[in-house]
């Protein structure tokens, strides 16, 4: 997954928006994303820590490891005419 590390508040929000779309499929999402979520707090300085980097890498990994969500393959033919 070719996603660059967030470097400002806008890209932090964009990354968290992407990952939170799939939060129901990522066990422990809230705990994993917590270090990055703290960067969005009002008055918080945008300091990318080792915890943020670990959370970033773990979330990227969770999005691409099985089970990967795909559309189901339908093998039946419709006979409606």
CSV table of C-alpha atoms in Angstrom, one decimal:
chain,number,residue,atom,x,y,z
A,1,UNK,CA,0.0,0.0,0.0
A,2,UNK,CA,1.6,3.2,-1.2
A,3,UNK,CA,0.5,5.8,1.4
A,4,UNK,CA,2.9,8.4,2.5
A,5,UNK,CA,3.3,9.3,6.2
A,6,UNK,CA,1.0,12.2,7.2
A,7,UNK,CA,3.0,15.5,7.5
A,8,UNK,CA,0.3,18.0,8.5
A,9,UNK,CA,-3.2,18.1,10.1
A,10,UNK,CA,-4.9,17.8,6.7
A,11,UNK,CA,-3.1,14.6,5.8
A,12,UNK,CA,-3.5,13.2,9.3
A,13,UNK,CA,-7.3,13.6,9.0
A,14,UNK,CA,-7.2,12.2,5.5
A,15,UNK,CA,-5.4,9.0,6.6
A,16,UNK,CA,-7.6,8.5,9.6
A,17,UNK,CA,-10.7,9.1,7.3
A,18,UNK,CA,-9.4,6.3,5.0
A,19,UNK,CA,-8.7,3.9,7.8
A,20,UNK,CA,-11.8,4.6,9.9
A,21,UNK,CA,-14.0,3.8,6.9
A,22,UNK,CA,-12.8,0.2,7.4
A,23,UNK,CA,-12.8,0.3,11.3
A,24,UNK,CA,-15.4,-2.4,11.7
A,25,UNK,CA,-13.0,-4.8,9.9
A,26,UNK,CA,-9.9,-3.9,12.0
A,27,UNK,CA,-10.1,-5.5,15.4
A,28,UNK,CA,-8.9,-3.0,18.1
A,29,UNK,CA,-9.0,0.0,15.7
A,30,UNK,CA,-9.5,2.6,18.4
A,31,UNK,CA,-6.5,1.4,20.4
A,32,UNK,CA,-4.3,1.2,17.3
A,33,UNK,CA,-5.2,4.6,15.9
A,34,UNK,CA,-5.1,6.4,19.3
A,35,UNK,CA,-1.5,7.9,18.9
A,36,UNK,CA,-2.5,9.4,15.6
A,37,UNK,CA,-5.9,10.5,16.8
A,38,UNK,CA,-4.2,12.5,19.6
A,39,UNK,CA,-2.5,14.7,16.9
A,40,UNK,CA,-6.0,16.0,16.0
A,41,UNK,CA,-6.7,17.4,19.5
A,42,UNK,CA,-7.1,21.1,19.7
A,43,UNK,CA,-3.9,22.8,20.7
A,44,UNK,CA,-1.8,19.7,20.2
A,45,UNK,CA,1.5,20.1,18.4
A,46,UNK,CA,2.0,17.9,15.3
A,47,UNK,CA,4.9,15.8,16.6
A,48,UNK,CA,5.2,12.5,14.8
A,49,UNK,CA,6.4,10.0,17.5
A,50,UNK,CA,7.5,6.4,17.3
A,51,UNK,CA,4.1,5.5,18.6
A,52,UNK,CA,2.5,7.3,15.7
A,53,UNK,CA,4.8,5.6,13.2
A,54,UNK,CA,4.0,2.2,14.7
A,55,UNK,CA,0.3,2.9,14.5
A,56,UNK,CA,0.6,4.1,11.0
A,57,UNK,CA,2.5,1.0,9.8
A,58,UNK,CA,0.1,-1.3,11.7
A,59,UNK,CA,-3.0,0.3,10.2
A,60,UNK,CA,-1.5,0.1,6.7
A,61,UNK,CA,-0.7,-3.6,7.3
A,62,UNK,CA,-4.3,-4.2,8.6
A,63,UNK,CA,-5.8,-2.8,5.4
A,64,UNK,CA,-3.9,-5.1,3.1
A,65,UNK,CA,-3.7,-8.4,5.0
A,66,UNK,CA,-6.4,-11.1,4.8
A,67,UNK,CA,-9.3,-11.0,4.9
A,68,UNK,CA,-9.4,-8.5,2.1
A,69,UNK,CA,-12.8,-7.2,1.3
A,70,UNK,CA,-13.9,-7.8,-2.3
A,71,UNK,CA,-17.2,-8.0,-4.2
A,72,UNK,CA,-18.6,-11.5,-4.2
A,73,UNK,CA,-18.4,-13.5,-7.3
A,74,UNK,CA,-21.7,-14.7,-8.6
A,75,UNK,CA,-21.6,-17.9,-10.5
A,76,UNK,CA,-25.3,-18.2,-11.3
A,77,UNK,CA,-26.9,-16.9,-14.5
A,78,UNK,CA,-30.1,-14.9,-14.3
A,79,UNK,CA,-33.0,-16.6,-16.1
A,80,UNK,CA,-35.4,-13.6,-15.9
A,81,UNK,CA,-36.8,-12.7,-19.3
